[in-house]
Amino acid sequence: MVMEVLIKCANFAAIKHKDQRRKDTDKTPYINHPIGVAYILTEEGGIADPEVIQAALLHDTVEDTECTLDEIKEHFGDHVAGIVDEVSDDKTLPKMERKRLQIEHASSCSPQAKLVKLADKLYNLRDLNCCTPEGWSEERVTEYFEWAAKVVKGLRGTNKTLENELDKLFRKRNIRF
Ligand code: NDP
Ligand code: ZN
């Protein structure tokens, strides 16, 4: 049943992220982010595909916790694990290389992974817009927006509402998109 599997994903992500905090000055619990990404997809994006919402809830478990893709496969199946894999950076690579690869790979992602990526970027840019993380200069925030705009370029043609919301943020900061 769809509701049960979604609650299972939220619970799984909450356990995996339990000791993590976001980078905002309030140090918001990390789980607010994947739940917020899933909410952007249902509420603003009009997305009802359960696999996309599952992947959104799980999207940072492999990249940011000790969770493995095999674990995701075991609990949520190959397809959801495949989407999570598509949206996870390879943490064995240097950071700048990971950021470059996100730009390079965006356009070849599946439509389901593109949706998760669009909502993830929208959530993070809104976060940065309302609160600069401790230790971040204005220049670093601007660089993040510029990088995000390059990733989003490869994700376009997927969801008009989410893309328009992202464009509003880019426009506000005079970022070329
Ligand atoms: P980071 O990767 O360090 O941080 C951004 C990531 O942190 C997001 O993608 C998000 O990932 C997560 N995150 C957690 N909390 C927040 C929050 N409150 N708001 C937004 N994101 C949050 O950033 P970068 O290394 O990309 O730094 C941005 C730019 O600054 C880069 O382009 C780089 O060139 C430059 N830079 C500058 C430095 C400097 O000191 N001047 C040092 C390093 C980079 P998730 O969705 O996975 O949670
Ligand atoms: Zn994320």
PDB file of C-alpha atoms and ligand atoms in Angstrom:
ATOM      1  CA  MET A   1       0.000   0.000   0.000  1.00  0.00           C
ATOM      2  CA  VAL A   2       1.330   3.421  -1.007  1.00  0.00           C
ATOM      3  CA  MET A   3       0.790   5.160   2.325  1.00  0.00           C
ATOM      4  CA  GLU A   4       2.613   2.448   4.238  1.00  0.00           C
ATOM      5  CA  VAL A   5       5.640   2.486   1.973  1.00  0.00           C
ATOM      6  CA  LEU A   6       5.888   6.285   2.177  1.00  0.00           C
ATOM      7  CA  ILE A   7       5.789   6.191   5.982  1.00  0.00           C
ATOM      8  CA  LYS A   8       8.398   3.421   5.865  1.00  0.00           C
ATOM      9  CA  CYS A   9      10.656   5.701   3.762  1.00  0.00           C
ATOM     10  CA  ALA A  10      10.152   8.692   6.090  1.00  0.00           C
ATOM     11  CA  ASN A  11      10.895   6.522   9.114  1.00  0.00           C
ATOM     12  CA  PHE A  12      13.970   4.968   7.443  1.00  0.00           C
ATOM     13  CA  ALA A  13      15.330   8.418   6.497  1.00  0.00           C
ATOM     14  CA  ALA A  14      14.607   9.812   9.989  1.00  0.00           C
ATOM     15  CA  ILE A  15      16.639   6.994  11.564  1.00  0.00           C
ATOM     16  CA  LYS A  16      19.524   7.384   9.096  1.00  0.00           C
ATOM     17  CA  HIS A  17      19.710  11.186   9.488  1.00  0.00           C
ATOM     18  CA  LYS A  18      18.984  11.239  13.240  1.00  0.00           C
ATOM     19  CA  ASP A  19      22.326  12.744  14.313  1.00  0.00           C
ATOM     20  CA  GLN A  20      22.612  15.244  11.445  1.00  0.00           C
ATOM     21  CA  ARG A  21      21.724  18.918  11.287  1.00  0.00           C
ATOM     22  CA  ARG A  22      21.341  21.341   8.378  1.00  0.00           C
ATOM     23  CA  LYS A  23      23.855  24.142   7.906  1.00  0.00           C
ATOM     24  CA  ASP A  24      21.466  27.014   8.764  1.00  0.00           C
ATOM     25  CA  THR A  25      22.129  29.018  11.928  1.00  0.00           C
ATOM     26  CA  ASP A  26      19.245  27.268  13.736  1.00  0.00           C
ATOM     27  CA  LYS A  27      20.862  23.883  12.970  1.00  0.00           C
ATOM     28  CA  THR A  28      17.521  22.505  11.826  1.00  0.00           C
ATOM     29  CA  PRO A  29      17.216  18.686  12.085  1.00  0.00           C
ATOM     30  CA  TYR A  30      18.384  17.203   8.761  1.00  0.00           C
ATOM     31  CA  ILE A  31      15.175  15.197   8.221  1.00  0.00           C
ATOM     32  CA  ASN A  32      13.270  18.470   7.617  1.00  0.00           C
ATOM     33  CA  HIS A  33      15.073  18.622   4.264  1.00  0.00           C
ATOM     34  CA  PRO A  34      14.071  15.293   2.626  1.00  0.00           C
ATOM     35  CA  ILE A  35      10.516  15.659   3.940  1.00  0.00           C
ATOM     36  CA  GLY A  36      10.451  19.230   2.576  1.00  0.00           C
ATOM     37  CA  VAL A  37      11.743  18.048  -0.819  1.00  0.00           C
ATOM     38  CA  ALA A  38       8.962  15.426  -0.972  1.00  0.00           C
ATOM     39  CA  TYR A  39       6.439  18.103   0.032  1.00  0.00           C
ATOM     40  CA  ILE A  40       7.611  20.474  -2.730  1.00  0.00           C
ATOM     41  CA  LEU A  41       7.009  17.660  -5.218  1.00  0.00           C
ATOM     42  CA  THR A  42       3.465  16.837  -4.043  1.00  0.00           C
ATOM     43  CA  GLU A  43       2.287  20.324  -3.115  1.00  0.00           C
ATOM     44  CA  GLU A  44       3.938  22.526  -5.728  1.00  0.00           C
ATOM     45  CA  GLY A  45       4.989  20.097  -8.441  1.00  0.00           C
ATOM     46  CA  GLY A  46       1.701  18.180  -8.473  1.00  0.00           C
ATOM     47  CA  ILE A  47       3.633  14.910  -8.459  1.00  0.00           C
ATOM     48  CA  ALA A  48       1.750  11.781  -7.386  1.00  0.00           C
ATOM     49  CA  ASP A  49       4.246   9.132  -8.577  1.00  0.00           C
ATOM     50  CA  PRO A  50       4.962   7.132  -5.374  1.00  0.00           C
ATOM     51  CA  GLU A  51       8.446   6.123  -6.577  1.00  0.00           C
ATOM     52  CA  VAL A  52       9.458   9.766  -6.990  1.00  0.00           C
ATOM     53  CA  ILE A  53       8.178  10.636  -3.514  1.00  0.00           C
ATOM     54  CA  GLN A  54       9.941   7.612  -2.014  1.00  0.00           C
ATOM     55  CA  ALA A  55      13.203   8.600  -3.715  1.00  0.00           C
ATOM     56  CA  ALA A  56      12.771  12.197  -2.493  1.00  0.00           C
ATOM     57  CA  LEU A  57      12.418  11.022   1.107  1.00  0.00           C
ATOM     58  CA  LEU A  58      15.487   8.800   0.724  1.00  0.00           C
ATOM     59  CA  HIS A  59      17.535  11.044  -1.573  1.00  0.00           C
ATOM     60  CA  ASP A  60      20.338  11.980   0.855  1.00  0.00           C
ATOM     61  CA  THR A  61      20.586   8.709   2.823  1.00  0.00           C
ATOM     62  CA  VAL A  62      23.268   7.123   0.634  1.00  0.00           C
ATOM     63  CA  GLU A  63      25.211  10.327  -0.031  1.00  0.00           C
ATOM     64  CA  ASP A  64      25.195  11.668   3.510  1.00  0.00           C
ATOM     65  CA  THR A  65      24.918   8.687   5.899  1.00  0.00           C
ATOM     66  CA  GLU A  66      26.452   5.209   6.206  1.00  0.00           C
ATOM     67  CA  CYS A  67      23.414   3.773   4.367  1.00  0.00           C
ATOM     68  CA  THR A  68      24.243   1.707   1.264  1.00  0.00           C
ATOM     69  CA  LEU A  69      22.370   1.331  -2.006  1.00  0.00           C
ATOM     70  CA  ASP A  70      21.997  -2.384  -1.255  1.00  0.00           C
ATOM     71  CA  GLU A  71      20.088  -1.478   1.887  1.00  0.00           C
ATOM     72  CA  ILE A  72      17.767   0.775  -0.131  1.00  0.00           C
ATOM     73  CA  LYS A  73      17.297  -2.046  -2.661  1.00  0.00           C
ATOM     74  CA  GLU A  74      16.515  -4.542   0.049  1.00  0.00           C
ATOM     75  CA  HIS A  75      13.851  -2.354   1.676  1.00  0.00           C
ATOM     76  CA  PHE A  76      12.436  -0.383  -1.253  1.00  0.00           C
ATOM     77  CA  GLY A  77      13.316  -2.316  -4.422  1.00  0.00           C
ATOM     78  CA  ASP A  78      15.598  -1.846  -7.419  1.00  0.00           C
ATOM     79  CA  HIS A  79      13.683   0.967  -9.051  1.00  0.00           C
ATOM     80  CA  VAL A  80      13.617   3.361  -6.096  1.00  0.00           C
ATOM     81  CA  ALA A  81      17.257   2.454  -5.378  1.00  0.00           C
ATOM     82  CA  GLY A  82      18.066   3.329  -8.994  1.00  0.00           C
ATOM     83  CA  ILE A  83      16.603   6.832  -8.612  1.00  0.00           C
ATOM     84  CA  VAL A  84      18.450   7.340  -5.303  1.00  0.00           C
ATOM     85  CA  ASP A  85      21.644   6.236  -7.049  1.00  0.00           C
ATOM     86  CA  GLU A  86      21.099   8.778  -9.838  1.00  0.00           C
ATOM     87  CA  VAL A  87      20.740  11.646  -7.358  1.00  0.00           C
ATOM     88  CA  SER A  88      23.690  10.620  -5.146  1.00  0.00           C
ATOM     89  CA  ASP A  89      27.183  12.041  -5.626  1.00  0.00           C
ATOM     90  CA  ASP A  90      30.094   9.620  -5.525  1.00  0.00           C
ATOM     91  CA  LYS A  91      31.708  10.624  -2.223  1.00  0.00           C
ATOM     92  CA  THR A  92      35.016   8.948  -3.170  1.00  0.00           C
ATOM     93  CA  LEU A  93      35.601  11.764  -5.702  1.00  0.00           C
ATOM     94  CA  PRO A  94      36.961  15.201  -4.777  1.00  0.00           C
ATOM     95  CA  LYS A  95      34.258  17.804  -4.090  1.00  0.00           C
ATOM     96  CA  MET A  96      34.883  19.989  -7.151  1.00  0.00           C
ATOM     97  CA  GLU A  97      34.803  16.928  -9.406  1.00  0.00           C
ATOM     98  CA  ARG A  98      31.463  15.879  -7.869  1.00  0.00           C
ATOM     99  CA  LYS A  99      30.073  19.329  -8.524  1.00  0.00           C
ATOM    100  CA  ARG A 100      31.307  19.255 -12.133  1.00  0.00           C
ATOM    101  CA  LEU A 101      29.766  15.820 -12.682  1.00  0.00           C
ATOM    102  CA  GLN A 102      26.367  17.014 -11.434  1.00  0.00           C
ATOM    103  CA  ILE A 103      26.376  19.626 -14.207  1.00  0.00           C
ATOM    104  CA  GLU A 104      27.596  17.118 -16.786  1.00  0.00           C
ATOM    105  CA  HIS A 105      25.142  14.317 -15.886  1.00  0.00           C
ATOM    106  CA  ALA A 106      21.964  16.357 -15.228  1.00  0.00           C
ATOM    107  CA  SER A 107      20.517  16.135 -18.736  1.00  0.00           C
ATOM    108  CA  SER A 108      20.958  12.364 -18.965  1.00  0.00           C
ATOM    109  CA  CYS A 109      19.143  11.610 -15.691  1.00  0.00           C
ATOM    110  CA  SER A 110      15.790   9.824 -15.824  1.00  0.00           C
ATOM    111  CA  PRO A 111      12.667  12.045 -15.606  1.00  0.00           C
ATOM    112  CA  GLN A 112      12.035  10.727 -12.075  1.00  0.00           C
ATOM    113  CA  ALA A 113      15.554  11.629 -10.912  1.00  0.00           C
ATOM    114  CA  LYS A 114      15.258  15.055 -12.586  1.00  0.00           C
ATOM    115  CA  LEU A 115      12.145  15.778 -10.509  1.00  0.00           C
ATOM    116  CA  VAL A 116      13.939  14.909  -7.267  1.00  0.00           C
ATOM    117  CA  LYS A 117      16.927  17.019  -8.297  1.00  0.00           C
ATOM    118  CA  LEU A 118      14.764  20.036  -9.187  1.00  0.00           C
ATOM    119  CA  ALA A 119      12.951  19.904  -5.823  1.00  0.00           C
ATOM    120  CA  ASP A 120      16.253  19.379  -3.958  1.00  0.00           C
ATOM    121  CA  LYS A 121      17.835  22.425  -5.605  1.00  0.00           C
ATOM    122  CA  LEU A 122      14.702  24.504  -4.990  1.00  0.00           C
ATOM    123  CA  TYR A 123      14.686  23.576  -1.294  1.00  0.00           C
ATOM    124  CA  ASN A 124      18.398  24.313  -0.859  1.00  0.00           C
ATOM    125  CA  LEU A 125      18.263  27.650  -2.692  1.00  0.00           C
ATOM    126  CA  ARG A 126      15.249  28.744  -0.641  1.00  0.00           C
ATOM    127  CA  ASP A 127      17.171  27.755   2.486  1.00  0.00           C
ATOM    128  CA  LEU A 128      20.180  29.821   1.398  1.00  0.00           C
ATOM    129  CA  ASN A 129      17.905  32.700   0.456  1.00  0.00           C
ATOM    130  CA  CYS A 130      16.424  32.984   3.901  1.00  0.00           C
ATOM    131  CA  CYS A 131      19.480  32.180   5.986  1.00  0.00           C
ATOM    132  CA  THR A 132      23.204  32.188   5.215  1.00  0.00           C
ATOM    133  CA  PRO A 133      24.969  29.208   6.836  1.00  0.00           C
ATOM    134  CA  GLU A 134      27.538  30.058   9.490  1.00  0.00           C
ATOM    135  CA  GLY A 135      30.936  30.769   7.958  1.00  0.00           C
ATOM    136  CA  TRP A 136      29.584  31.293   4.426  1.00  0.00           C
ATOM    137  CA  SER A 137      30.495  34.550   2.681  1.00  0.00           C
ATOM    138  CA  GLU A 138      28.017  36.256   0.320  1.00  0.00           C
ATOM    139  CA  GLU A 139      30.391  35.238  -2.460  1.00  0.00           C
ATOM    140  CA  ARG A 140      30.080  31.563  -1.533  1.00  0.00           C
ATOM    141  CA  VAL A 141      26.283  31.804  -1.566  1.00  0.00           C
ATOM    142  CA  THR A 142      26.433  33.428  -5.017  1.00  0.00           C
ATOM    143  CA  GLU A 143      28.800  30.721  -6.286  1.00  0.00           C
ATOM    144  CA  TYR A 144      26.354  28.086  -5.038  1.00  0.00           C
ATOM    145  CA  PHE A 145      23.468  29.783  -6.917  1.00  0.00           C
ATOM    146  CA  GLU A 146      25.600  29.970 -10.086  1.00  0.00           C
ATOM    147  CA  TRP A 147      26.498  26.290  -9.856  1.00  0.00           C
ATOM    148  CA  ALA A 148      22.874  25.308  -9.144  1.00  0.00           C
ATOM    149  CA  ALA A 149      21.712  27.259 -12.222  1.00  0.00           C
ATOM    150  CA  LYS A 150      24.104  25.195 -14.366  1.00  0.00           C
ATOM    151  CA  VAL A 151      22.749  21.922 -12.952  1.00  0.00           C
ATOM    152  CA  VAL A 152      19.142  23.093 -13.386  1.00  0.00           C
ATOM    153  CA  LYS A 153      19.878  23.905 -17.038  1.00  0.00           C
ATOM    154  CA  GLY A 154      20.237  20.168 -17.682  1.00  0.00           C
ATOM    155  CA  LEU A 155      17.034  19.359 -15.789  1.00  0.00           C
ATOM    156  CA  ARG A 156      14.703  21.648 -17.724  1.00  0.00           C
ATOM    157  CA  GLY A 157      11.573  20.496 -19.537  1.00  0.00           C
ATOM    158  CA  THR A 158      10.587  18.333 -16.562  1.00  0.00           C
ATOM    159  CA  ASN A 159       8.212  20.390 -14.371  1.00  0.00           C
ATOM    160  CA  LYS A 160       7.170  23.918 -15.294  1.00  0.00           C
ATOM    161  CA  THR A 161       6.090  25.014 -11.810  1.00  0.00           C
ATOM    162  CA  LEU A 162       9.317  23.944 -10.110  1.00  0.00           C
ATOM    163  CA  GLU A 163      11.442  25.412 -12.900  1.00  0.00           C
ATOM    164  CA  ASN A 164       9.536  28.726 -12.655  1.00  0.00           C
ATOM    165  CA  GLU A 165      10.093  28.819  -8.887  1.00  0.00           C
ATOM    166  CA  LEU A 166      13.819  28.231  -9.414  1.00  0.00           C
ATOM    167  CA  ASP A 167      13.938  30.933 -12.095  1.00  0.00           C
ATOM    168  CA  LYS A 168      12.337  33.421  -9.687  1.00  0.00           C
ATOM    169  CA  LEU A 169      15.217  32.801  -7.260  1.00  0.00           C
ATOM    170  CA  PHE A 170      17.850  33.087  -9.997  1.00  0.00           C
ATOM    171  CA  ARG A 171      16.296  36.344 -11.243  1.00  0.00           C
ATOM    172  CA  LYS A 172      16.249  37.822  -7.738  1.00  0.00           C
ATOM    173  CA  ARG A 173      20.004  37.262  -7.516  1.00  0.00           C
ATOM    174  CA  ASN A 174      20.796  38.290 -11.075  1.00  0.00           C
ATOM    175  CA  ILE A 175      22.031  34.804 -11.911  1.00  0.00           C
ATOM    176  CA  ARG A 176      22.096  33.966 -15.624  1.00  0.00           C
ATOM    177  CA  PHE A 177      19.989  30.916 -16.437  1.00  0.00           C
TER     178      PHE A 177
HETATM  179  P1  NDP B   1      28.390  22.711   0.207  1.00  0.00           P
HETATM  180  O1  NDP B   1      28.306  21.535  -0.667  1.00  0.00           O
HETATM  181  O2  NDP B   1      29.427  22.751   1.256  1.00  0.00           O
HETATM  182  O3  NDP B   1      27.013  23.013   0.929  1.00  0.00           O
HETATM  183  C1  NDP B   1      25.833  23.019   0.218  1.00  0.00           C
HETATM  184  C2  NDP B   1      25.106  21.708   0.419  1.00  0.00           C
HETATM  185  O4  NDP B   1      24.848  21.536   1.810  1.00  0.00           O
HETATM  186  C3  NDP B   1      23.762  21.718  -0.264  1.00  0.00           C
HETATM  187  O5  NDP B   1      23.877  21.223  -1.568  1.00  0.00           O
HETATM  188  C4  NDP B   1      22.910  20.867   0.651  1.00  0.00           C
HETATM  189  O6  NDP B   1      23.085  19.532   0.209  1.00  0.00           O
HETATM  190  C5  NDP B   1      23.556  21.017   2.022  1.00  0.00           C
HETATM  191  N1  NDP B   1      22.917  21.948   2.975  1.00  0.00           N
HETATM  192  C6  NDP B   1      22.784  21.734   4.305  1.00  0.00           C
HETATM  193  N2  NDP B   1      22.222  22.774   4.904  1.00  0.00           N
HETATM  194  C7  NDP B   1      21.960  23.685   3.952  1.00  0.00           C
HETATM  195  C8  NDP B   1      21.348  24.973   3.979  1.00  0.00           C
HETATM  196  N3  NDP B   1      20.903  25.527   5.110  1.00  0.00           N
HETATM  197  N4  NDP B   1      21.239  25.658   2.826  1.00  0.00           N
HETATM  198  C9  NDP B   1      21.685  25.113   1.674  1.00  0.00           C
HETATM  199  N5  NDP B   1      22.264  23.891   1.580  1.00  0.00           N
HETATM  200  C10 NDP B   1      22.399  23.169   2.715  1.00  0.00           C
HETATM  201  O7  NDP B   1      28.511  24.012  -0.673  1.00  0.00           O
HETATM  202  P2  NDP B   1      29.587  24.259  -1.771  1.00  0.00           P
HETATM  203  O8  NDP B   1      30.848  23.582  -1.424  1.00  0.00           O
HETATM  204  O9  NDP B   1      28.943  23.991  -3.054  1.00  0.00           O
HETATM  205  O10 NDP B   1      29.819  25.813  -1.663  1.00  0.00           O
HETATM  206  C11 NDP B   1      29.172  26.727  -2.499  1.00  0.00           C
HETATM  207  C12 NDP B   1      30.128  27.363  -3.465  1.00  0.00           C
HETATM  208  O11 NDP B   1      31.115  28.055  -2.736  1.00  0.00           O
HETATM  209  C13 NDP B   1      30.832  26.376  -4.364  1.00  0.00           C
HETATM  210  O12 NDP B   1      30.445  26.626  -5.684  1.00  0.00           O
HETATM  211  C14 NDP B   1      32.321  26.587  -4.157  1.00  0.00           C
HETATM  212  O13 NDP B   1      32.967  26.940  -5.356  1.00  0.00           O
HETATM  213  C15 NDP B   1      32.416  27.733  -3.230  1.00  0.00           C
HETATM  214  N6  NDP B   1      33.218  27.427  -2.062  1.00  0.00           N
HETATM  215  C16 NDP B   1      33.709  28.472  -1.398  1.00  0.00           C
HETATM  216  C17 NDP B   1      34.441  28.285  -0.264  1.00  0.00           C
HETATM  217  C18 NDP B   1      34.886  29.469   0.438  1.00  0.00           C
HETATM  218  O14 NDP B   1      35.306  29.354   1.555  1.00  0.00           O
HETATM  219  N7  NDP B   1      34.785  30.634  -0.152  1.00  0.00           N
HETATM  220  C19 NDP B   1      34.753  26.959   0.244  1.00  0.00           C
HETATM  221  C20 NDP B   1      34.142  25.897  -0.494  1.00  0.00           C
HETATM  222  C21 NDP B   1      33.390  26.158  -1.597  1.00  0.00           C
HETATM  223  P3  NDP B   1      22.018  18.346   0.453  1.00  0.00           P
HETATM  224  O15 NDP B   1      20.823  18.604  -0.374  1.00  0.00           O
HETATM  225  O16 NDP B   1      22.797  17.142   0.024  1.00  0.00           O
HETATM  226  O17 NDP B   1      21.741  18.408   1.902  1.00  0.00           O
HETATM  227 ZN    ZN B   2      19.208  17.098  -0.591  1.00  0.00          ZN
END
